[in-house]
Structure formats: structure tokens, C-alpha cells
Tab-separated table of C-alpha atoms and ligand atoms in Angstrom:
chain	number	residue	atom	x	y	z
A	1	UNK	CA	0.000	0.000	0.000
A	2	UNK	CA	2.859	2.424	0.770
A	3	UNK	CA	4.252	1.626	-2.665
A	4	UNK	CA	0.971	2.594	-4.297
A	5	UNK	CA	0.702	5.821	-2.316
A	6	UNK	CA	4.299	6.644	-3.226
A	7	UNK	CA	3.359	6.193	-6.869
A	8	UNK	CA	5.637	3.197	-7.443
A	9	UNK	CA	4.597	1.749	-10.835
A	10	UNK	CA	5.466	-1.830	-9.861
A	11	UNK	CA	3.396	-1.614	-6.716
A	12	UNK	CA	0.535	-0.095	-8.679
A	13	UNK	CA	0.761	-2.844	-11.287
A	14	UNK	CA	0.747	-5.542	-8.609
A	15	UNK	CA	-2.218	-3.933	-6.865
A	16	UNK	CA	-4.225	-3.817	-10.076
A	17	UNK	CA	-3.388	-7.455	-10.853
A	18	UNK	CA	-4.643	-8.433	-7.412
A	19	UNK	CA	-7.929	-6.656	-7.808
A	20	UNK	CA	-8.398	-8.028	-11.317
A	21	UNK	CA	-8.825	-11.459	-9.774
A	22	UNK	CA	-12.325	-12.748	-9.176
A	23	UNK	CA	-13.655	-11.130	-6.040
A	24	UNK	CA	-11.030	-8.416	-6.126
A	25	UNK	CA	-8.793	-7.438	-3.231
A	26	UNK	CA	-10.980	-5.657	-0.679
A	27	UNK	CA	-8.244	-5.607	1.987
A	28	UNK	CA	-5.888	-3.905	-0.412
A	29	UNK	CA	-8.357	-1.260	-1.473
A	30	UNK	CA	-9.685	-0.416	1.976
A	31	UNK	CA	-6.672	1.588	3.203
A	32	UNK	CA	-6.278	3.291	-0.179
A	33	UNK	CA	-9.825	4.537	-0.349
A	34	UNK	CA	-9.193	7.394	2.080
A	35	UNK	CA	-6.631	8.710	-0.420
A	36	UNK	CA	-9.017	8.786	-3.355
A	37	UNK	CA	-11.335	11.456	-4.673
A	38	UNK	CA	-8.625	13.761	-5.984
A	39	UNK	CA	-8.261	12.625	-9.552
A	40	UNK	CA	-10.542	13.482	-12.386
A	41	UNK	CA	-11.953	10.565	-14.372
A	42	UNK	CA	-12.527	10.783	-18.062
A	43	UNK	CA	-14.389	8.069	-19.953
A	44	UNK	CA	-13.675	7.631	-23.635
A	45	UNK	CA	-15.884	5.350	-25.658
A	46	UNK	CA	-17.031	4.888	-29.225
A	47	UNK	CA	-17.198	2.353	-32.026
A	48	UNK	CA	-14.279	-0.014	-32.690
A	49	UNK	CA	-11.446	1.676	-34.536
A	50	UNK	CA	-12.783	5.212	-34.098
A	51	UNK	CA	-9.362	6.335	-32.912
A	52	UNK	CA	-9.970	6.214	-29.176
A	53	UNK	CA	-6.523	4.932	-28.203
A	54	UNK	CA	-4.762	7.416	-30.476
A	55	UNK	CA	-6.825	10.206	-29.010
A	56	UNK	CA	-6.148	9.024	-25.457
A	57	UNK	CA	-2.438	9.157	-26.188
A	58	UNK	CA	-2.714	12.734	-27.456
A	59	UNK	CA	-4.885	13.737	-24.523
A	60	UNK	CA	-2.332	12.272	-22.154
A	61	UNK	CA	0.425	14.283	-23.815
A	62	UNK	CA	-1.648	17.448	-23.550
A	63	UNK	CA	-2.268	16.866	-19.840
A	64	UNK	CA	1.406	16.081	-19.317
A	65	UNK	CA	2.358	19.411	-20.847
A	66	UNK	CA	0.069	20.954	-18.239
A	67	UNK	CA	2.152	19.179	-15.600
A	68	UNK	CA	-0.469	16.605	-14.734
A	69	UNK	CA	0.077	12.921	-14.167
A	70	UNK	CA	-2.126	10.661	-16.236
A	71	UNK	CA	-3.390	7.139	-15.623
A	72	UNK	CA	-4.896	5.219	-18.524
A	73	UNK	CA	-7.029	2.125	-18.221
A	74	UNK	CA	-7.933	0.465	-21.496
A	75	UNK	CA	-10.711	-2.052	-21.107
A	76	UNK	CA	-10.201	-4.708	-23.661
A	77	UNK	CA	-13.045	-7.170	-23.830
A	78	UNK	CA	-12.022	-8.645	-27.163
A	79	UNK	CA	-8.835	-10.308	-25.964
A	80	UNK	CA	-9.591	-12.047	-22.697
A	81	UNK	CA	-6.416	-14.020	-22.085
A	82	UNK	CA	-3.959	-13.207	-24.840
A	83	UNK	CA	-1.793	-10.159	-24.900
A	84	UNK	CA	-2.351	-9.395	-28.565
A	85	UNK	CA	-4.486	-6.293	-28.424
A	86	UNK	CA	-2.748	-5.162	-25.280
A	87	UNK	CA	0.564	-5.238	-27.075
A	88	UNK	CA	-1.008	-3.371	-29.989
A	89	UNK	CA	-2.118	-0.619	-27.669
A	90	UNK	CA	1.328	-0.447	-26.148
A	91	UNK	CA	3.033	-0.010	-29.466
A	92	UNK	CA	0.566	2.611	-30.552
A	93	UNK	CA	1.056	4.468	-27.326
A	94	UNK	CA	4.829	4.047	-27.364
A	95	UNK	CA	5.514	7.773	-27.133
A	96	UNK	CA	3.963	8.025	-23.730
A	97	UNK	CA	4.957	4.560	-22.612
A	98	UNK	CA	8.346	5.671	-21.339
A	99	UNK	CA	7.014	8.730	-19.525
A	100	UNK	CA	7.025	8.067	-15.748
A	101	UNK	CA	4.158	10.548	-15.395
A	102	UNK	CA	1.910	8.228	-17.378
A	103	UNK	CA	0.661	4.843	-16.240
A	104	UNK	CA	-1.016	2.609	-18.820
A	105	UNK	CA	-2.862	-0.550	-18.067
A	106	UNK	CA	-5.112	-2.852	-20.049
A	107	UNK	CA	-7.818	-4.687	-18.192
A	108	UNK	CA	-8.648	-8.084	-19.577
A	109	UNK	CA	-12.071	-9.587	-19.191
A	110	UNK	CA	-11.973	-12.341	-16.623
A	111	UNK	CA	-15.181	-13.984	-15.629
A	112	UNK	CA	-18.312	-11.899	-15.628
A	113	UNK	CA	-18.513	-8.472	-17.155
A	114	UNK	CA	-19.826	-7.177	-13.836
A	115	UNK	CA	-16.503	-8.223	-12.325
A	116	UNK	CA	-14.709	-6.272	-15.021
A	117	UNK	CA	-16.575	-3.082	-14.149
A	118	UNK	CA	-15.784	-3.589	-10.492
A	119	UNK	CA	-12.124	-4.225	-11.257
A	120	UNK	CA	-11.884	-1.223	-13.579
A	121	UNK	CA	-13.304	1.189	-11.011
A	122	UNK	CA	-11.098	-0.306	-8.320
A	123	UNK	CA	-8.096	0.191	-10.612
A	124	UNK	CA	-9.142	3.807	-11.136
A	125	UNK	CA	-9.145	4.179	-7.340
A	126	UNK	CA	-5.628	2.754	-7.151
A	127	UNK	CA	-4.414	5.287	-9.716
A	128	UNK	CA	-6.259	8.041	-7.892
A	129	UNK	CA	-4.603	7.084	-4.595
A	130	UNK	CA	-1.251	6.873	-6.385
A	131	UNK	CA	-1.547	10.530	-7.290
A	132	UNK	CA	-2.554	10.475	-10.934
A	133	UNK	CA	-4.422	13.710	-11.593
A	134	UNK	CA	-6.360	12.510	-14.604
A	135	UNK	CA	-7.546	8.929	-15.000
A	136	UNK	CA	-8.740	8.040	-18.478
A	137	UNK	CA	-10.879	4.961	-19.067
A	138	UNK	CA	-11.166	3.675	-22.620
A	139	UNK	CA	-13.796	1.136	-23.644
A	140	UNK	CA	-15.241	0.071	-26.957
A	141	UNK	CA	-18.837	1.225	-26.959
A	142	UNK	CA	-20.360	-1.965	-28.237
A	143	UNK	CA	-22.010	-3.559	-25.235
A	144	UNK	CA	-23.992	-2.414	-22.245
A	145	UNK	CA	-21.277	-3.621	-19.895
A	146	UNK	CA	-18.575	-1.559	-21.594
A	147	UNK	CA	-20.863	1.456	-21.767
A	148	UNK	CA	-21.688	1.142	-18.068
A	149	UNK	CA	-17.991	1.181	-17.228
A	150	UNK	CA	-17.318	4.588	-18.767
A	151	UNK	CA	-20.677	5.911	-17.669
A	152	UNK	CA	-19.281	5.994	-14.148
A	153	UNK	CA	-16.644	8.530	-15.198
A	154	UNK	CA	-17.166	12.180	-14.371
A	155	UNK	CA	-16.926	13.239	-17.970
A	156	UNK	CA	-17.748	10.946	-20.858
A	157	UNK	CA	-16.490	11.617	-24.356
A	158	UNK	CA	-18.059	9.666	-27.191
A	159	UNK	CA	-15.738	9.375	-30.153
A	160	UNK	CA	-17.385	9.071	-33.547
A	161	UNK	CA	-16.072	9.242	-37.077
A	162	UNK	CA	-17.453	10.758	-40.272
A	163	UNK	CA	-20.197	8.615	-41.741
A	164	UNK	CA	-22.507	8.627	-38.758
A	165	UNK	CA	-25.037	6.549	-40.622
A	166	UNK	CA	-22.652	3.635	-40.247
A	167	UNK	CA	-22.587	4.023	-36.517
A	168	UNK	CA	-26.029	2.553	-35.973
A	169	UNK	CA	-24.337	0.032	-33.722
A	170	UNK	CA	-23.186	2.808	-31.460
A	171	UNK	CA	-26.586	4.389	-31.378
A	172	UNK	CA	-28.173	1.061	-30.500
A	173	UNK	CA	-25.870	0.524	-27.566
A	174	UNK	CA	-27.072	3.831	-26.178
A	175	UNK	CA	-23.697	5.516	-26.202
A	176	UNK	CA	-24.964	8.747	-27.701
A	177	UNK	CA	-27.071	9.421	-24.627
A	178	UNK	CA	-24.131	9.202	-22.259
A	179	UNK	CA	-21.955	11.752	-24.073
A	180	UNK	CA	-20.925	14.890	-22.230
A	181	UNK	CA	-18.666	15.763	-25.136
A	182	UNK	CA	-18.761	14.487	-28.688
A	183	UNK	CA	-15.517	14.033	-30.526
A	184	UNK	CA	-15.745	13.679	-34.295
A	185	UNK	CA	-12.370	12.078	-34.893
A	186	UNK	CA	-10.803	11.387	-38.283
A	187	UNK	CA	-11.893	14.872	-39.254
A	188	UNK	CA	-9.311	14.657	-42.036
A	189	UNK	CA	-11.764	12.383	-43.771
A	190	UNK	CA	-14.655	13.414	-45.898
A	191	UNK	CA	-17.950	13.990	-44.143
A	192	UNK	CA	-16.687	15.468	-40.880
A	193	UNK	CA	-18.779	18.595	-41.108
A	194	UNK	CA	-21.814	16.587	-42.101
A	195	UNK	CA	-21.305	14.344	-39.072
A	196	UNK	CA	-21.111	17.419	-36.905
A	197	UNK	CA	-24.320	18.815	-38.394
A	198	UNK	CA	-26.126	15.509	-37.876
A	199	UNK	CA	-25.020	15.349	-34.267
A	200	UNK	CA	-26.000	18.943	-33.727
A	201	UNK	CA	-29.465	18.282	-35.136
A	202	UNK	CA	-29.818	15.296	-32.880
A	203	UNK	CA	-28.896	17.451	-29.894
A	204	UNK	CA	-31.518	20.006	-30.935
A	205	UNK	CA	-34.132	17.287	-30.474
A	206	UNK	CA	-32.945	16.326	-27.003
A	207	UNK	CA	-34.783	17.847	-24.051
A	208	UNK	CA	-32.997	20.987	-22.893
A	209	UNK	CA	-30.738	20.581	-19.880
A	210	UNK	CA	-28.051	22.619	-18.186
A	211	UNK	CA	-25.400	21.163	-20.447
A	212	UNK	CA	-25.398	20.807	-24.192
A	213	UNK	CA	-22.610	18.413	-25.185
A	214	UNK	CA	-20.111	20.322	-27.292
A	215	UNK	CA	-18.893	18.744	-30.510
A	216	UNK	CA	-15.149	18.793	-31.101
A	217	UNK	CA	-13.460	17.787	-34.340
A	218	UNK	CA	-10.118	16.028	-34.037
A	219	UNK	CA	-7.450	14.377	-36.109
A	220	UNK	CA	-5.922	12.253	-33.395
A	221	UNK	CA	-2.578	11.296	-35.003
A	222	UNK	CA	-1.614	14.949	-35.452
A	223	UNK	CA	-3.336	16.062	-32.222
A	224	UNK	CA	-5.365	18.570	-34.182
A	225	UNK	CA	-8.385	19.583	-32.097
A	226	UNK	CA	-6.971	17.992	-28.960
A	227	UNK	CA	-6.584	21.317	-27.077
A	228	UNK	CA	-10.236	22.033	-27.877
A	229	UNK	CA	-11.203	18.623	-26.506
A	230	UNK	CA	-9.227	19.249	-23.313
A	231	UNK	CA	-10.960	22.599	-23.035
A	232	UNK	CA	-14.400	21.007	-23.491
A	233	UNK	CA	-13.625	18.478	-20.728
A	234	UNK	CA	-12.536	21.292	-18.426
A	235	UNK	CA	-15.733	23.200	-19.101
A	236	UNK	CA	-17.751	20.107	-18.319
A	237	UNK	CA	-15.866	19.665	-15.039
A	238	UNK	CA	-16.694	23.276	-14.234
A	239	UNK	CA	-20.338	22.598	-15.035
A	240	UNK	CA	-20.329	19.625	-12.668
A	241	UNK	CA	-18.836	21.738	-9.905
A	242	UNK	CA	-21.191	24.661	-10.389
A	243	UNK	CA	-24.480	22.880	-9.720
A	244	UNK	CA	-25.965	19.709	-8.329
A	245	UNK	CA	-25.040	17.558	-11.329
A	246	UNK	CA	-21.618	16.634	-9.938
A	247	UNK	CA	-23.177	15.351	-6.739
A	248	UNK	CA	-25.843	13.468	-8.665
A	249	UNK	CA	-23.121	11.758	-10.699
A	250	UNK	CA	-21.137	10.876	-7.616
A	251	UNK	CA	-24.256	9.192	-6.220
A	252	UNK	CA	-24.857	7.342	-9.477
A	253	UNK	CA	-21.255	6.167	-9.548
A	254	UNK	CA	-21.359	5.036	-5.920
A	255	UNK	CA	-24.574	3.135	-6.556
A	256	UNK	CA	-23.230	1.401	-9.661
A	257	UNK	CA	-20.059	0.425	-7.829
A	258	UNK	CA	-21.877	-0.900	-4.800
A	259	UNK	CA	-24.221	-2.970	-6.924
A	260	UNK	CA	-21.303	-4.376	-8.931
A	261	UNK	CA	-19.495	-5.417	-5.761
A	262	UNK	CA	-22.668	-6.918	-4.315
A	263	UNK	CA	-23.330	-8.846	-7.525
A	264	UNK	CA	-19.863	-10.280	-7.568
A	265	UNK	CA	-19.928	-11.118	-3.865
A	266	UNK	CA	-23.228	-12.860	-4.054
A	267	UNK	CA	-22.252	-14.819	-7.155
A	268	UNK	CA	-19.075	-16.004	-5.460
A	269	UNK	CA	-21.005	-17.085	-2.387
A	270	UNK	CA	-23.502	-18.961	-4.518
A	271	UNK	CA	-20.773	-20.627	-6.531
A	272	UNK	CA	-19.002	-21.947	-3.445
A	273	UNK	CA	-19.248	-25.749	-3.832
A	274	UNK	CA	-19.268	-26.276	-0.061
A	275	UNK	CA	-22.832	-25.022	0.323
A	276	UNK	CA	-25.176	-27.312	2.248
A	277	UNK	CA	-27.518	-27.873	-0.694
A	278	UNK	CA	-24.607	-28.423	-3.060
A	279	UNK	CA	-24.589	-24.808	-4.170
A	280	UNK	CA	-24.891	-23.592	-7.698
A	281	UNK	CA	-23.790	-26.797	-9.425
A	282	UNK	CA	-26.514	-28.829	-7.749
A	283	UNK	CA	-29.127	-26.189	-8.518
A	284	UNK	CA	-28.005	-26.093	-12.146
A	285	UNK	CA	-28.406	-29.847	-12.378
A	286	UNK	CA	-31.895	-29.710	-10.905
A	287	UNK	CA	-33.009	-26.904	-13.218
A	288	UNK	CA	-31.490	-28.628	-16.266
A	289	UNK	CA	-33.368	-31.819	-15.354
A	290	UNK	CA	-36.517	-29.725	-14.871
A	291	UNK	CA	-36.811	-30.886	-11.293
A	292	UNK	CA	-36.884	-27.320	-10.081
A	293	UNK	CA	-37.746	-24.074	-11.833
A	294	UNK	CA	-35.038	-21.390	-11.991
A	295	UNK	CA	-36.969	-18.969	-9.794
A	296	UNK	CA	-37.520	-21.452	-7.011
A	297	UNK	CA	-33.882	-22.562	-7.284
A	298	UNK	CA	-32.663	-18.956	-7.065
A	299	UNK	CA	-34.855	-18.242	-4.075
A	300	UNK	CA	-33.473	-21.310	-2.337
A	301	UNK	CA	-29.867	-20.410	-3.155
A	302	UNK	CA	-30.460	-16.905	-1.862
A	303	UNK	CA	-31.876	-18.296	1.375
A	304	UNK	CA	-28.940	-20.681	1.705
A	305	UNK	CA	-26.424	-17.896	1.309
A	306	UNK	CA	-28.145	-15.617	3.787
A	307	UNK	CA	-28.600	-18.400	6.334
A	308	UNK	CA	-25.046	-19.582	5.865
A	309	UNK	CA	-23.919	-16.065	6.693
A	310	UNK	CA	-26.115	-15.921	9.797
A	311	UNK	CA	-24.694	-19.198	11.027
A	312	UNK	CA	-21.164	-17.852	10.570
A	313	UNK	CA	-21.924	-14.724	12.638
A	314	UNK	CA	-23.594	-16.786	15.377
A	315	UNK	CA	-20.651	-19.049	16.019
B	1	LIG	N1	-7.153	9.202	-40.871
B	1	LIG	C1	-7.195	9.106	-39.561
B	1	LIG	N2	-6.875	7.948	-38.965
B	1	LIG	C2	-6.930	7.885	-37.628
B	1	LIG	C3	-7.306	8.991	-36.845
B	1	LIG	N3	-7.294	8.617	-35.546
B	1	LIG	C4	-6.910	7.333	-35.521
B	1	LIG	N4	-6.685	6.882	-36.759
B	1	LIG	C5	-6.265	5.525	-37.157
B	1	LIG	O1	-7.348	4.646	-36.939
B	1	LIG	C6	-6.871	3.361	-36.523
B	1	LIG	C7	-7.533	2.958	-35.219
B	1	LIG	O2	-7.064	3.812	-34.199
B	1	LIG	P1	-7.155	3.423	-32.673
B	1	LIG	O3	-6.697	4.614	-31.913
B	1	LIG	O4	-6.520	2.150	-32.408
B	1	LIG	O5	-8.731	3.255	-32.542
B	1	LIG	P2	-9.527	2.665	-31.307
B	1	LIG	O6	-10.848	3.340	-31.326
B	1	LIG	O7	-8.738	2.772	-30.058
B	1	LIG	O8	-9.692	1.167	-31.709
B	1	LIG	P3	-10.201	-0.051	-30.784
B	1	LIG	O9	-9.668	0.165	-29.402
B	1	LIG	O10	-9.655	-1.259	-31.444
B	1	LIG	O11	-11.692	0.015	-30.844
B	1	LIG	C8	-5.365	3.492	-36.412
B	1	LIG	O12	-4.799	2.996	-37.578
B	1	LIG	C9	-5.143	4.982	-36.285
B	1	LIG	O13	-3.903	5.393	-36.778
B	1	LIG	C10	-7.635	10.208	-37.512
B	1	LIG	O14	-7.992	11.216	-36.899
B	1	LIG	N5	-7.556	10.212	-38.862
B	2	LIG	MG1	-8.256	1.299	-28.571
């Protein structure tokens, strides 16, 4: 824990590996939690290949020039156990990879997606406690789980590319609704201004609120538009501070995190093979054989877990 607080990259890496395991590392996180709440979290999502990682690299460089330390967590659901995509990200981000003021980590999916969200937010806490001023989370916006992960960030940037009509996938996954800032990346390609117009028209239809997501055009490889993006994020942070929205988000984030931890905890309890009734495996067998319906089986498992707990506290 001292290593993490001192910002030692090896200690941070070890801590994140520990909490990536099923069930996490509650004892490790507990003493760090008092040191969190200082960093700013930025969620970056969008369709596959939109240029998120390139943009993250440029954003990191921009924050570094401002003297800020940057933690990057890339959630990589497509390569669960291999290092392929992780390595790809590392090569692409090579410029910032040697900078001690930048910490980059890929999270691999292990087990349930709920566990991944829990692990990602825990990792963000570790980086926060380690003194990183800006923590950037990158996920591909293709599934609800991935979207939920970035949704917990203070500011969410949705990265799109010209040819919005092709991004139906993104729209379906509900990522447009979570944007605090829109980034139209690959603005060097044809159709960037049309994409911006389409987005703007879509925003005109949305119910008015205190914040209209700005649209920023970028060309990530050359960092064109990146200062404008940084500026838009800063304005959003200011917006969060100025009213009740920041507090509302903090509550939403806390709720999502608590529920993720509870989910994981309960699942682990249920999966324990030592349960009196044989636990999950036995229930699965009964349901598969149609000896018990899934609702009744769940209710029984729930009872077993709760009673098992009570017995433990009694003795
Ligand atoms: N022309 C052009 N190419 C870009 C731009 N930004 C990124 N690219 C290229 O697009 C490809 C994908 O970039 P990434 O940054 O890996 O995209 P990503 O969204 O992180 O991709 P995934 O994480 O795999 O979903 C790379 O070949 C980049 O060089 C841009 O603004 N213009
Ligand atoms: Mg990427």
C-alpha cells in the first residue's frame, strides 16, 4: 500500500493485478480509499477503430504538458487471455509509454462483465490514490457492460467518425445518450462537417438541460483539435462543480459500484461448492433436469447464502 501511495509503478501494477482477480482485493483497497477522490476521471468510448486509443495518447500528452500525471485504463473485452491487443495498444502508445508521469494498463475480461466493471473502477481508485491527476478509461462502446464502465466517469467523451449513418451500432448501444462531449475524430476524412451537423441536429431534439454536449473535431494522429477537446472536458468539469449535477453523478457512480461489488460477492457465495444444498452446481443440475424451476432454485440459493452467513456470525 505504501508503494501505491508513493506512486511506485510496480506496486501499482501488482495492486491492479490483485484486484483483477475474481472477487477483487478488498483488503488492499480499503486503506487506499481514504486517499481517493482527488483525480478526475474521463471516460472515452465509441465504435471499434474510431481512434480512441490514439486520441487518449494525445490527450495524455496534452495533460502532461500541463504538468499533470495521467493514468490510462484500457478495457479490452475482445482479448480475454492473450496479450495481442494489449501489445497493440502499447506499441501505438509508445511515445507516452516511457514517460514516468503516465501509467497505462489494459484490463482483460476475466469472468463476468460485472466483475470487469468492479475491477476497472477499483483500478481507477488505485491510480487516484497513487496521485494520478487525470484517469482516463477507454472502452469500446459496443455492449452495455462496456458502456456502463465509462458511464461511471465524471466526464464521458463519445468518439465518432465521419459517416454517422454507419454508426447505428453505437446508437443502438445507447452511447450517444451518455456523451458529455462528442468528438468527431478522423476529421481529415470526408464527411466530418456533415457528421457534426447531424449530431448537432440530434442534440436540438434532445430535451434541454443545463449542459449541451459540445462537438469537437479532431485528427488524433496529429493532435489537431486535442486542445479544444481538453478545453471542453474542463468546461464540463466546471459545469459539474457549479451545480448539483456533480453530486448526482457521484451518487450514481457510488450506486453502480456498490451494486457491482454486491453482484460479484453474491455470485461467489452462490458458486461456493461447499454449500449445504450443493450450491450452484446442484441447482443447475436440478433446473437442467426440470426438477426445479429457476426462480424457485434462485430463491433457495439466496436463502442458503443468507442463512449460511447468519450461522457464521452466530458461532
Ligand atoms: N485518418 C485518420 N486515422 C486515424 C485517426 N485517428 C486514428 N486513426 C487511425 O485509426 C486506426 C484505429 O485507431 P485506434 O486509436 O486504435 O482506434 P480505437 O478506437 O482505439 O480502436 P479499438 O480500441 O480497437 O476500438 C489506427 O490505424 C489509427 O492510426 C484520424 O484522426 N484520422
Ligand atoms: Mg483502442
